[in-house]
Amino acid sequence: MPVQNNRADIRTRLQDLIPKIVLAPSVAAILIFVYGFIVFTGYLSLTDSKMLPSFDFVGFDNYARLFDLPAWNTALINLVIFAALYIAICTVIGLALAILLDQKIRGEGLLRPIYLYPMALSFIVTGTAWKWFLDPGLGLENTMHLWGWTDFQFGWIKDRHMAIYTLVIAAVWQTSGFVMAMFLAGLRGIDNEILKAAQIDGASNFALYRRIVIPLLRPAFLSAFVILFHMAIKSYDLVIALTGGGPGRATELPATFMYSYTFTRNSMGIGAASAVIMLMTVAAIMIPYLYSELGRKEK
Amino acid sequence: MSVASQDTAVKTGGIAKVFIYLILILFALFYLLPLYVMLTNSLKPLSEITGGNMMSLPRDWTIEAWLSAWSTAQVGVSPTGLQPYFVNSILMVVPAVAISTVLGALNGYILTKWRFRGDTLLFGLMLFACFIPFQIVLIPMARILGLLGIAGTTQGLVLVHVVYGIGFSTLYFRNYYASFPTELVRAAMIDGAGFFRIFWRIMLPVSGPIAVVTIIWQFTNIWNDFLFGASFAGLSAMPMTVALNNLVNSSTGVREYNVHFAGAIMAALPTLLVYIVAGRFFVRGLMAGSVKG
Amino acid sequence: MGFLDISHVSKAYGSVQVLHEVDISVEEGEFIVLVGPSGCGKSTLMNMIAGLEPITSGDISIRGQVMNGVHPSKRNIAMVFQSYALYPNMTVAQNMTFGLEMHGVPKAERDKLLADVAKLLQIDHLLARKPGHLSGGQRQRVAMGRALVRKPDVFLFDEPLSNLDAKLRVDMRTEIKKLHQKLGTTIVYVTHDQIEALTLSTRIAVMNKGYIQQLGTPKEIYDTPANLFVATFMGSPAMNILPATVKLRDGLAYAEISDVEGKPQLLQFSQANLASWDGKNVMLGIRPEAITDIDGADRKSKNIQRFSNLVTVTEPAGSDTFVTMTASGRDVVARMRADASVAARDRFEFAINMDKAVVFDPATEARIP
C-alpha cells in the first residue's frame, strides 16, 4: 500500500521552490522578450501595419508584396552571395592558418592573437577602417599609384556590381581568425597516436591531412558553418558602416532592408514579414544544430 | 582555447617551413594593416592624409585629431566630441554586464544542480534566444520600452542587453557547472547549507574563470552593439558605436579622416584592452559560445 | 523497532520501479553493508536514507522518528561520498567544520571537535591544506573526519574506497573497521565489492534488481546463501554451481554429477530432507575451498566425498593453488593448499566437503533448506 509523503517539512519544501523562484524572472524575460515578441512580430507581418502597428488582418499579403519588391530580392541575392563567399573564404583561410600554425611554429604565441584581435572590434570600427582603405582616392589604389603602379585600379566599393564583395573582404578580415582558432582547437584535440599510426602506415603529410585530419575535424566544420551562417544573416552594422547599403541599394542585406522598411519607410507590415523570413532561415539551421548538441550531452 | 599542447606528430621539412612562415607572416600583416593605417593616420594632420600616402608614418606627429574626436568633433548636430557617448556606453555596459552575469550564474547553478522536469527544454529555449536575428524583436521592443517609459534611455538599453544576454551567460555557467561534481552540493546539503549558501560558499569560490569569460563576452558584445543602440538609444543615451557612425558618416563639412580614425580607435580601445589583458579568456568565451561541448 | 528503520520502502522513477518494498531494521551500533551489482538500487536506498531523494512509498525512521520529507541536514546523519566531495576552495579544517558552522555550533566548540577528530584520524598536520594538495588516502580520511565531527546518529558511506588503489583500499578497510569497533557508531555502507561487505559488516543486505535478496550476518550469507544470485555474487572465486540429479539409495540421498568424460559419479548429500527430490534435477553449490585434495580435506567434516576427474588447469597463487576441472559440463574451481601435488591433464582424486554444499531449486533458484 503506497503511503503518501505529505510530511515534508517547510524548509524542504521551500528548498524545492527557491530554485524555481530564482529562475522564474529569467524564464519570464525570455518567454516575453524573445518568444512573445516573435509571436507579436509574426502577427504584425499578417496585418496592414504602416508607421504604427495596426491590427487589421490581411493574411499573407505582406509576404506576397515582399517577394515582389526588387529591393528585397536584391537583398536576398546579396545575402546568398555574401553568405556563401563569407563562409567559404573564412573556412578556407581559417583551416589553412590553423594547419600551418600547427606545424610547431615558433612565435605561434605572437601570431595567434594577431589573427584573432579583429574579433574583439565592433563592426562599426571595422567598417570605418575598411571604408577608407578601399576608397580609391585615399586607400589602397592611391597608395599603389604613389608607389608607382599607376595602372592599379581597385574601386569595388564605388561599383554597384562589386561593392558586395568589399563586404566580404571586411567580414572575412574580422572573423577568419576566429575560425582559425576553432580549427586549431579541433586539431589540438586530435589524438596524436592516430597521426603517428598513419605515418607508420606511410601516409604523406598531404594524405595525412586529407584522409585523416580533415575528416576528424568534422565537428569544427559544423560549428564554424553554423556560427558563420548566423552571423551572415544578422550582418547589419558592417553594411551600415562600410557602404551604408550603397552605392544606391547595391549592398542591401535583409537586415538593413528590414530596418529601413520598418523605421524609415513606414511599412511595418513588410518589415515584420522580412524579419520573420530571417528568423525562419536562422531557425532552419540553428534548431537542428542545437537539438543535436543538447541531445548529445543528455545522452 | 585548448592549445596547451604544441606537440604534433606532423613533421615538415626545411623549405616547406620557410614557405609556411612566409604565409603566416603575410596574413599577420593582412590583419594588422587596418590597425596600423588607422593608428598612423590618426596621428597626422588632415592635410598630410589627403595629399599623402596612407602607409607612411606621420611627418608631423600630432594628437590634435584625438583631442578633437574626444571633445569637439561634430557628432550628429552638436560639437561635443565622443566623450559623452563614451560615458553613455560605460553607464550602459557596467550594469548590463553585471546583471546578466549574475543571472546567468544563478540560472546555470539551478539548471545543473537543482534539476527539475523540463529543465532541458527551458535551457533549449534560452539557448535558441542567443541566435535569433534581433530584427524579429525590434518592433515590439520599441513599443514595450515606450510603454515602460524608458524609451531612449540608458536604463532601456540596459534592459535590452540584459534580456538578450541571459542566454549566453546561462550557457556559459551551465556548461561550467555541469562538470562540477554534484556530490559536493549534496555534501553541503547534508552539512545544512541551503540554496543560496551553497551557491555563495561552494559554487562561487570556484567560478572565477567562467565569470571572467562571461564578463568579457558580455562586455565585448554589449560595447560593440550597434543595432540596439541605433534603434532604442535616442540622442541622450547614444552609445559609442552609434556616435562613431554618426561622426564618420555625417555629411556636413570637411571629412576629417584623422578624427574618424582617432574616434574609431577610441571606440575599439576598451574591447582591445580587454583582449590584450585577458585574451585567453576571450578566446575561451568565443569557443564556448560556438562549440557547446 | 530498531534504531534505523526502513519499512516497506519503494522507489519509482515514473513507471520504472527501482526499489521494491525494502525492509531493513538496523540496531544501534550495527555496521550494515548494502551490496549488489551496479543498478541494484543500493545507492538509491542510501540517498533516500540521507534525504537526497524523495521516497515513493514506505517510511524511513531514525530513533523512532519518521524522516520522510525531512531535510538532509535535519536528520542528524553524515555521509562519506565516493568522490569524497571535499569543497575545493576550503582548507581541510574548514571542510570538516562547515557542517558545524551551518548548524550554528560556536567557534570554540567547533575547534575542539575538530582537534579531537583530527587527532583520532591522524590528520592534524593536514588541517591548513586544501583538498587539491592531498593524496587519495588523505582525502579519504578528511572525508571521514568531516562526517565524524558531526557526531551523527547514522553514518552513511557511499562506496568510499572505490577510488583508492588496491593496497590503500585494504588499509583503509581495516581503518574503518577499527574506527567502528572503537566508536560503536551506526553505519550504513554501500559497496559493490563483496569482500568489503564480508570483512566490514555486522550484517549484509545483498541487493539485486531493486529487491533485498538476503539480509544476514556475513557467515549466514556466505554459508547459507538464500538463492543462486547471493551464492554466486558473494565469495571469490565464486561458488561452483553445477547441475546434478538427486538419487535415493537405501534411504540416503546422493547427487549424481558427471566427470569430464560424461561418466556419472555419486556424491552423498549431508542434507537429510531431499527424499522428495528423488530423480529430480537440482543445482549443487560448492565453494572452491570445499574441494581439495584428500590430504587437505577438512578434518572436522563428517562427510567428505571423493570425485575422480581430469585436471584442466592449475593456477598457483602463492598461498593457494586454484585447480580447474570440468564436471557436469561446467568449469569447477577448487582451492587447494599450495603444496597439493596436482598437475594439469592428470586424473586426480578430489575431496569434496559435502557438509558445506548447498542445493538450489533450479526453477525458483531458491536454496532448498
mmCIF file with all atom_site columns, N, CA, C and O in Angstrom, chain A residues 125 128, chain B residues 37-39 41-43 62-70 82 240 244 247-248 256-269:
data_model
loop_
_atom_site.group_PDB
_atom_site.id
_atom_site.type_symbol
_atom_site.label_atom_id
_atom_site.label_alt_id
_atom_site.label_comp_id
_atom_site.label_asym_id
_atom_site.label_entity_id
_atom_site.label_seq_id
_atom_site.pdbx_PDB_ins_code
_atom_site.Cartn_x
_atom_site.Cartn_y
_atom_site.Cartn_z
_atom_site.occupancy
_atom_site.B_iso_or_equiv
_atom_site.pdbx_formal_charge
_atom_site.auth_seq_id
_atom_site.auth_comp_id
_atom_site.auth_asym_id
_atom_site.auth_atom_id
_atom_site.pdbx_PDB_model_num
ATOM 1   N N  . VAL A 1 125 ? 33.749 49.814 -36.211 1.00 0.00 ? 125 VAL A N  1
ATOM 2   C CA . VAL A 1 125 ? 35.163 50.181 -36.320 1.00 0.00 ? 125 VAL A CA 1
ATOM 3   C C  . VAL A 1 125 ? 35.765 49.532 -37.565 1.00 0.00 ? 125 VAL A C  1
ATOM 4   O O  . VAL A 1 125 ? 36.447 50.177 -38.365 1.00 0.00 ? 125 VAL A O  1
ATOM 5   N N  . THR A 1 128 ? 34.633 51.372 -40.597 1.00 0.00 ? 128 THR A N  1
ATOM 6   C CA . THR A 1 128 ? 35.305 52.662 -40.735 1.00 0.00 ? 128 THR A CA 1
ATOM 7   C C  . THR A 1 128 ? 36.690 52.486 -41.345 1.00 0.00 ? 128 THR A C  1
ATOM 8   O O  . THR A 1 128 ? 37.083 53.210 -42.272 1.00 0.00 ? 128 THR A O  1
ATOM 9   N N  . VAL B 2 37  ? 47.117 51.444 -40.253 1.00 0.00 ? 37  VAL B N  1
ATOM 10  C CA . VAL B 2 37  ? 46.685 52.606 -41.026 1.00 0.00 ? 37  VAL B CA 1
ATOM 11  C C  . VAL B 2 37  ? 45.876 53.557 -40.143 1.00 0.00 ? 37  VAL B C  1
ATOM 12  O O  . VAL B 2 37  ? 46.076 54.770 -40.148 1.00 0.00 ? 37  VAL B O  1
ATOM 13  N N  . MET B 2 38  ? 44.959 53.005 -39.365 1.00 0.00 ? 38  MET B N  1
ATOM 14  C CA . MET B 2 38  ? 44.143 53.860 -38.508 1.00 0.00 ? 38  MET B CA 1
ATOM 15  C C  . MET B 2 38  ? 45.007 54.623 -37.517 1.00 0.00 ? 38  MET B C  1
ATOM 16  O O  . MET B 2 38  ? 44.841 55.817 -37.307 1.00 0.00 ? 38  MET B O  1
ATOM 17  N N  . LEU B 2 39  ? 45.946 53.886 -36.913 1.00 0.00 ? 39  LEU B N  1
ATOM 18  C CA . LEU B 2 39  ? 46.749 54.487 -35.857 1.00 0.00 ? 39  LEU B CA 1
ATOM 19  C C  . LEU B 2 39  ? 47.659 55.580 -36.419 1.00 0.00 ? 39  LEU B C  1
ATOM 20  O O  . LEU B 2 39  ? 47.664 56.710 -35.925 1.00 0.00 ? 39  LEU B O  1
ATOM 21  N N  . ASN B 2 41  ? 47.464 57.242 -39.246 1.00 0.00 ? 41  ASN B N  1
ATOM 22  C CA . ASN B 2 41  ? 46.779 58.381 -39.844 1.00 0.00 ? 41  ASN B CA 1
ATOM 23  C C  . ASN B 2 41  ? 46.022 59.214 -38.810 1.00 0.00 ? 41  ASN B C  1
ATOM 24  O O  . ASN B 2 41  ? 45.719 60.366 -39.065 1.00 0.00 ? 41  ASN B O  1
ATOM 25  N N  . SER B 2 42  ? 45.716 58.603 -37.663 1.00 0.00 ? 42  SER B N  1
ATOM 26  C CA . SER B 2 42  ? 45.069 59.400 -36.622 1.00 0.00 ? 42  SER B CA 1
ATOM 27  C C  . SER B 2 42  ? 46.062 60.366 -35.990 1.00 0.00 ? 42  SER B C  1
ATOM 28  O O  . SER B 2 42  ? 45.674 61.295 -35.298 1.00 0.00 ? 42  SER B O  1
ATOM 29  N N  . LEU B 2 43  ? 47.344 60.123 -36.235 1.00 0.00 ? 43  LEU B N  1
ATOM 30  C CA . LEU B 2 43  ? 48.369 60.976 -35.638 1.00 0.00 ? 43  LEU B CA 1
ATOM 31  C C  . LEU B 2 43  ? 48.937 61.971 -36.650 1.00 0.00 ? 43  LEU B C  1
ATOM 32  O O  . LEU B 2 43  ? 49.944 62.620 -36.409 1.00 0.00 ? 43  LEU B O  1
ATOM 33  N N  . THR B 2 62  ? 50.967 64.529 -34.359 1.00 0.00 ? 62  THR B N  1
ATOM 34  C CA . THR B 2 62  ? 50.078 65.402 -33.615 1.00 0.00 ? 62  THR B CA 1
ATOM 35  C C  . THR B 2 62  ? 48.940 64.597 -33.002 1.00 0.00 ? 62  THR B C  1
ATOM 36  O O  . THR B 2 62  ? 48.467 63.624 -33.590 1.00 0.00 ? 62  THR B O  1
ATOM 37  N N  . ILE B 2 63  ? 48.516 65.007 -31.827 1.00 0.00 ? 63  ILE B N  1
ATOM 38  C CA . ILE B 2 63  ? 47.370 64.353 -31.211 1.00 0.00 ? 63  ILE B CA 1
ATOM 39  C C  . ILE B 2 63  ? 46.133 65.238 -31.338 1.00 0.00 ? 63  ILE B C  1
ATOM 40  O O  . ILE B 2 63  ? 45.124 65.021 -30.686 1.00 0.00 ? 63  ILE B O  1
ATOM 41  N N  . GLU B 2 64  ? 46.249 66.197 -32.230 1.00 0.00 ? 64  GLU B N  1
ATOM 42  C CA . GLU B 2 64  ? 45.134 67.115 -32.483 1.00 0.00 ? 64  GLU B CA 1
ATOM 43  C C  . GLU B 2 64  ? 43.842 66.353 -32.771 1.00 0.00 ? 64  GLU B C  1
ATOM 44  O O  . GLU B 2 64  ? 42.788 66.617 -32.205 1.00 0.00 ? 64  GLU B O  1
ATOM 45  N N  . ALA B 2 65  ? 43.941 65.359 -33.648 1.00 0.00 ? 65  ALA B N  1
ATOM 46  C CA . ALA B 2 65  ? 42.760 64.604 -34.063 1.00 0.00 ? 65  ALA B CA 1
ATOM 47  C C  . ALA B 2 65  ? 42.133 63.885 -32.879 1.00 0.00 ? 65  ALA B C  1
ATOM 48  O O  . ALA B 2 65  ? 40.907 63.795 -32.756 1.00 0.00 ? 65  ALA B O  1
ATOM 49  N N  . TRP B 2 66  ? 42.965 63.364 -32.016 1.00 0.00 ? 66  TRP B N  1
ATOM 50  C CA . TRP B 2 66  ? 42.452 62.655 -30.838 1.00 0.00 ? 66  TRP B CA 1
ATOM 51  C C  . TRP B 2 66  ? 41.686 63.604 -29.933 1.00 0.00 ? 66  TRP B C  1
ATOM 52  O O  . TRP B 2 66  ? 40.599 63.282 -29.452 1.00 0.00 ? 66  TRP B O  1
ATOM 53  N N  . LEU B 2 67  ? 42.275 64.781 -29.698 1.00 0.00 ? 67  LEU B N  1
ATOM 54  C CA . LEU B 2 67  ? 41.603 65.761 -28.839 1.00 0.00 ? 67  LEU B CA 1
ATOM 55  C C  . LEU B 2 67  ? 40.274 66.164 -29.451 1.00 0.00 ? 67  LEU B C  1
ATOM 56  O O  . LEU B 2 67  ? 39.247 66.235 -28.767 1.00 0.00 ? 67  LEU B O  1
ATOM 57  N N  . SER B 2 68  ? 40.312 66.373 -30.769 1.00 0.00 ? 68  SER B N  1
ATOM 58  C CA . SER B 2 68  ? 39.088 66.783 -31.449 1.00 0.00 ? 68  SER B CA 1
ATOM 59  C C  . SER B 2 68  ? 38.028 65.679 -31.350 1.00 0.00 ? 68  SER B C  1
ATOM 60  O O  . SER B 2 68  ? 36.877 65.944 -31.011 1.00 0.00 ? 68  SER B O  1
ATOM 61  N N  . ALA B 2 69  ? 38.432 64.462 -31.620 1.00 0.00 ? 69  ALA B N  1
ATOM 62  C CA . ALA B 2 69  ? 37.475 63.352 -31.580 1.00 0.00 ? 69  ALA B CA 1
ATOM 63  C C  . ALA B 2 69  ? 36.885 63.209 -30.179 1.00 0.00 ? 69  ALA B C  1
ATOM 64  O O  . ALA B 2 69  ? 35.710 62.909 -30.013 1.00 0.00 ? 69  ALA B O  1
ATOM 65  N N  . TRP B 2 70  ? 37.678 63.460 -29.212 1.00 0.00 ? 70  TRP B N  1
ATOM 66  C CA . TRP B 2 70  ? 37.221 63.252 -27.829 1.00 0.00 ? 70  TRP B CA 1
ATOM 67  C C  . TRP B 2 70  ? 36.252 64.357 -27.394 1.00 0.00 ? 70  TRP B C  1
ATOM 68  O O  . TRP B 2 70  ? 35.227 64.067 -26.791 1.00 0.00 ? 70  TRP B O  1
ATOM 69  N N  . LEU B 2 82  ? 33.283 62.728 -28.832 1.00 0.00 ? 82  LEU B N  1
ATOM 70  C CA . LEU B 2 82  ? 32.716 61.423 -28.479 1.00 0.00 ? 82  LEU B CA 1
ATOM 71  C C  . LEU B 2 82  ? 32.604 61.205 -26.973 1.00 0.00 ? 82  LEU B C  1
ATOM 72  O O  . LEU B 2 82  ? 31.991 60.241 -26.520 1.00 0.00 ? 82  LEU B O  1
ATOM 73  N N  . MET B 2 240 ? 28.622 54.594 -27.847 1.00 0.00 ? 240 MET B N  1
ATOM 74  C CA . MET B 2 240 ? 29.822 54.935 -28.598 1.00 0.00 ? 240 MET B CA 1
ATOM 75  C C  . MET B 2 240 ? 29.756 54.491 -30.064 1.00 0.00 ? 240 MET B C  1
ATOM 76  O O  . MET B 2 240 ? 30.131 55.252 -30.948 1.00 0.00 ? 240 MET B O  1
ATOM 77  N N  . LEU B 2 244 ? 30.038 57.003 -33.139 1.00 0.00 ? 244 LEU B N  1
ATOM 78  C CA . LEU B 2 244 ? 31.141 56.896 -34.096 1.00 0.00 ? 244 LEU B CA 1
ATOM 79  C C  . LEU B 2 244 ? 30.607 56.860 -35.522 1.00 0.00 ? 244 LEU B C  1
ATOM 80  O O  . LEU B 2 244 ? 31.125 57.544 -36.408 1.00 0.00 ? 244 LEU B O  1
ATOM 81  N N  . LEU B 2 247 ? 29.594 60.257 -36.463 1.00 0.00 ? 247 LEU B N  1
ATOM 82  C CA . LEU B 2 247 ? 30.771 61.087 -36.709 1.00 0.00 ? 247 LEU B CA 1
ATOM 83  C C  . LEU B 2 247 ? 31.328 60.822 -38.103 1.00 0.00 ? 247 LEU B C  1
ATOM 84  O O  . LEU B 2 247 ? 31.580 61.742 -38.881 1.00 0.00 ? 247 LEU B O  1
ATOM 85  N N  . VAL B 2 248 ? 31.463 59.547 -38.432 1.00 0.00 ? 248 VAL B N  1
ATOM 86  C CA . VAL B 2 248 ? 32.112 59.175 -39.686 1.00 0.00 ? 248 VAL B CA 1
ATOM 87  C C  . VAL B 2 248 ? 31.217 59.475 -40.877 1.00 0.00 ? 248 VAL B C  1
ATOM 88  O O  . VAL B 2 248 ? 31.679 59.918 -41.922 1.00 0.00 ? 248 VAL B O  1
ATOM 89  N N  . GLU B 2 256 ? 37.048 64.802 -41.840 1.00 0.00 ? 256 GLU B N  1
ATOM 90  C CA . GLU B 2 256 ? 38.303 64.800 -41.085 1.00 0.00 ? 256 GLU B CA 1
ATOM 91  C C  . GLU B 2 256 ? 38.682 63.351 -40.784 1.00 0.00 ? 256 GLU B C  1
ATOM 92  O O  . GLU B 2 256 ? 38.360 62.819 -39.735 1.00 0.00 ? 256 GLU B O  1
ATOM 93  N N  . TYR B 2 257 ? 39.392 62.761 -41.752 1.00 0.00 ? 257 TYR B N  1
ATOM 94  C CA . TYR B 2 257 ? 39.691 61.334 -41.616 1.00 0.00 ? 257 TYR B CA 1
ATOM 95  C C  . TYR B 2 257 ? 40.494 61.025 -40.376 1.00 0.00 ? 257 TYR B C  1
ATOM 96  O O  . TYR B 2 257 ? 40.276 60.015 -39.702 1.00 0.00 ? 257 TYR B O  1
ATOM 97  N N  . ASN B 2 258 ? 41.424 61.927 -40.062 1.00 0.00 ? 258 ASN B N  1
ATOM 98  C CA . ASN B 2 258 ? 42.241 61.663 -38.878 1.00 0.00 ? 258 ASN B CA 1
ATOM 99  C C  . ASN B 2 258 ? 41.375 61.608 -37.621 1.00 0.00 ? 258 ASN B C  1
ATOM 100 O O  . ASN B 2 258 ? 41.599 60.793 -36.735 1.00 0.00 ? 258 ASN B O  1
ATOM 101 N N  . VAL B 2 259 ? 40.354 62.471 -37.573 1.00 0.00 ? 259 VAL B N  1
ATOM 102 C CA . VAL B 2 259 ? 39.444 62.467 -36.425 1.00 0.00 ? 259 VAL B CA 1
ATOM 103 C C  . VAL B 2 259 ? 38.618 61.174 -36.418 1.00 0.00 ? 259 VAL B C  1
ATOM 104 O O  . VAL B 2 259 ? 38.403 60.555 -35.376 1.00 0.00 ? 259 VAL B O  1
ATOM 105 N N  . HIS B 2 260 ? 38.168 60.756 -37.609 1.00 0.00 ? 260 HIS B N  1
ATOM 106 C CA . HIS B 2 260 ? 37.414 59.491 -37.689 1.00 0.00 ? 260 HIS B CA 1
ATOM 107 C C  . HIS B 2 260 ? 38.236 58.343 -37.132 1.00 0.00 ? 260 HIS B C  1
ATOM 108 O O  . HIS B 2 260 ? 37.736 57.499 -36.374 1.00 0.00 ? 260 HIS B O  1
ATOM 109 N N  . PHE B 2 261 ? 39.505 58.303 -37.524 1.00 0.00 ? 261 PHE B N  1
ATOM 110 C CA . PHE B 2 261 ? 40.346 57.188 -37.071 1.00 0.00 ? 261 PHE B CA 1
ATOM 111 C C  . PHE B 2 261 ? 40.569 57.225 -35.570 1.00 0.00 ? 261 PHE B C  1
ATOM 112 O O  . PHE B 2 261 ? 40.511 56.203 -34.894 1.00 0.00 ? 261 PHE B O  1
ATOM 113 N N  . ALA B 2 262 ? 40.823 58.458 -35.079 1.00 0.00 ? 262 ALA B N  1
ATOM 114 C CA . ALA B 2 262 ? 41.012 58.570 -33.632 1.00 0.00 ? 262 ALA B CA 1
ATOM 115 C C  . ALA B 2 262 ? 39.753 58.090 -32.920 1.00 0.00 ? 262 ALA B C  1
ATOM 116 O O  . ALA B 2 262 ? 39.818 57.333 -31.929 1.00 0.00 ? 262 ALA B O  1
ATOM 117 N N  . GLY B 2 263 ? 38.598 58.485 -33.428 1.00 0.00 ? 263 GLY B N  1
ATOM 118 C CA . GLY B 2 263 ? 37.332 58.069 -32.827 1.00 0.00 ? 263 GLY B CA 1
ATOM 119 C C  . GLY B 2 263 ? 37.154 56.560 -32.897 1.00 0.00 ? 263 GLY B C  1
ATOM 120 O O  . GLY B 2 263 ? 36.726 55.928 -31.929 1.00 0.00 ? 263 GLY B O  1
ATOM 121 N N  . ALA B 2 264 ? 37.499 55.987 -34.058 1.00 0.00 ? 264 ALA B N  1
ATOM 122 C CA . ALA B 2 264 ? 37.337 54.543 -34.217 1.00 0.00 ? 264 ALA B CA 1
ATOM 123 C C  . ALA B 2 264 ? 38.212 53.795 -33.216 1.00 0.00 ? 264 ALA B C  1
ATOM 124 O O  . ALA B 2 264 ? 37.790 52.810 -32.604 1.00 0.00 ? 264 ALA B O  1
ATOM 125 N N  . ILE B 2 265 ? 39.449 54.280 -33.039 1.00 0.00 ? 265 ILE B N  1
ATOM 126 C CA . ILE B 2 265 ? 40.328 53.599 -32.080 1.00 0.00 ? 265 ILE B CA 1
ATOM 127 C C  . ILE B 2 265 ? 39.774 53.760 -30.665 1.00 0.00 ? 265 ILE B C  1
ATOM 128 O O  . ILE B 2 265 ? 39.800 52.817 -29.869 1.00 0.00 ? 265 ILE B O  1
ATOM 129 N N  . MET B 2 266 ? 39.245 54.948 -30.369 1.00 0.00 ? 266 MET B N  1
ATOM 130 C CA . MET B 2 266 ? 38.632 55.139 -29.051 1.00 0.00 ? 266 MET B CA 1
ATOM 131 C C  . MET B 2 266 ? 37.502 54.132 -28.818 1.00 0.00 ? 266 MET B C  1
ATOM 132 O O  . MET B 2 266 ? 37.379 53.561 -27.740 1.00 0.00 ? 266 MET B O  1
ATOM 133 N N  . ALA B 2 267 ? 36.685 53.948 -29.849 1.00 0.00 ? 267 ALA B N  1
ATOM 134 C CA . ALA B 2 267 ? 35.561 53.013 -29.702 1.00 0.00 ? 267 ALA B CA 1
ATOM 135 C C  . ALA B 2 267 ? 36.070 51.587 -29.536 1.00 0.00 ? 267 ALA B C  1
ATOM 136 O O  . ALA B 2 267 ? 35.433 50.767 -28.889 1.00 0.00 ? 267 ALA B O  1
ATOM 137 N N  . ALA B 2 268 ? 37.229 51.299 -30.145 1.00 0.00 ? 268 ALA B N  1
ATOM 138 C CA . ALA B 2 268 ? 37.757 49.934 -30.093 1.00 0.00 ? 268 ALA B CA 1
ATOM 139 C C  . ALA B 2 268 ? 38.590 49.686 -28.847 1.00 0.00 ? 268 ALA B C  1
ATOM 140 O O  . ALA B 2 268 ? 38.801 48.541 -28.449 1.00 0.00 ? 268 ALA B O  1
ATOM 141 N N  . LEU B 2 269 ? 39.065 50.775 -28.248 1.00 0.00 ? 269 LEU B N  1
ATOM 142 C CA . LEU B 2 269 ? 40.062 50.643 -27.191 1.00 0.00 ? 269 LEU B CA 1
ATOM 143 C C  . LEU B 2 269 ? 39.624 49.764 -26.013 1.00 0.00 ? 269 LEU B C  1
ATOM 144 O O  . LEU B 2 269 ? 40.380 48.868 -25.607 1.00 0.00 ? 269 LEU B O  1
#
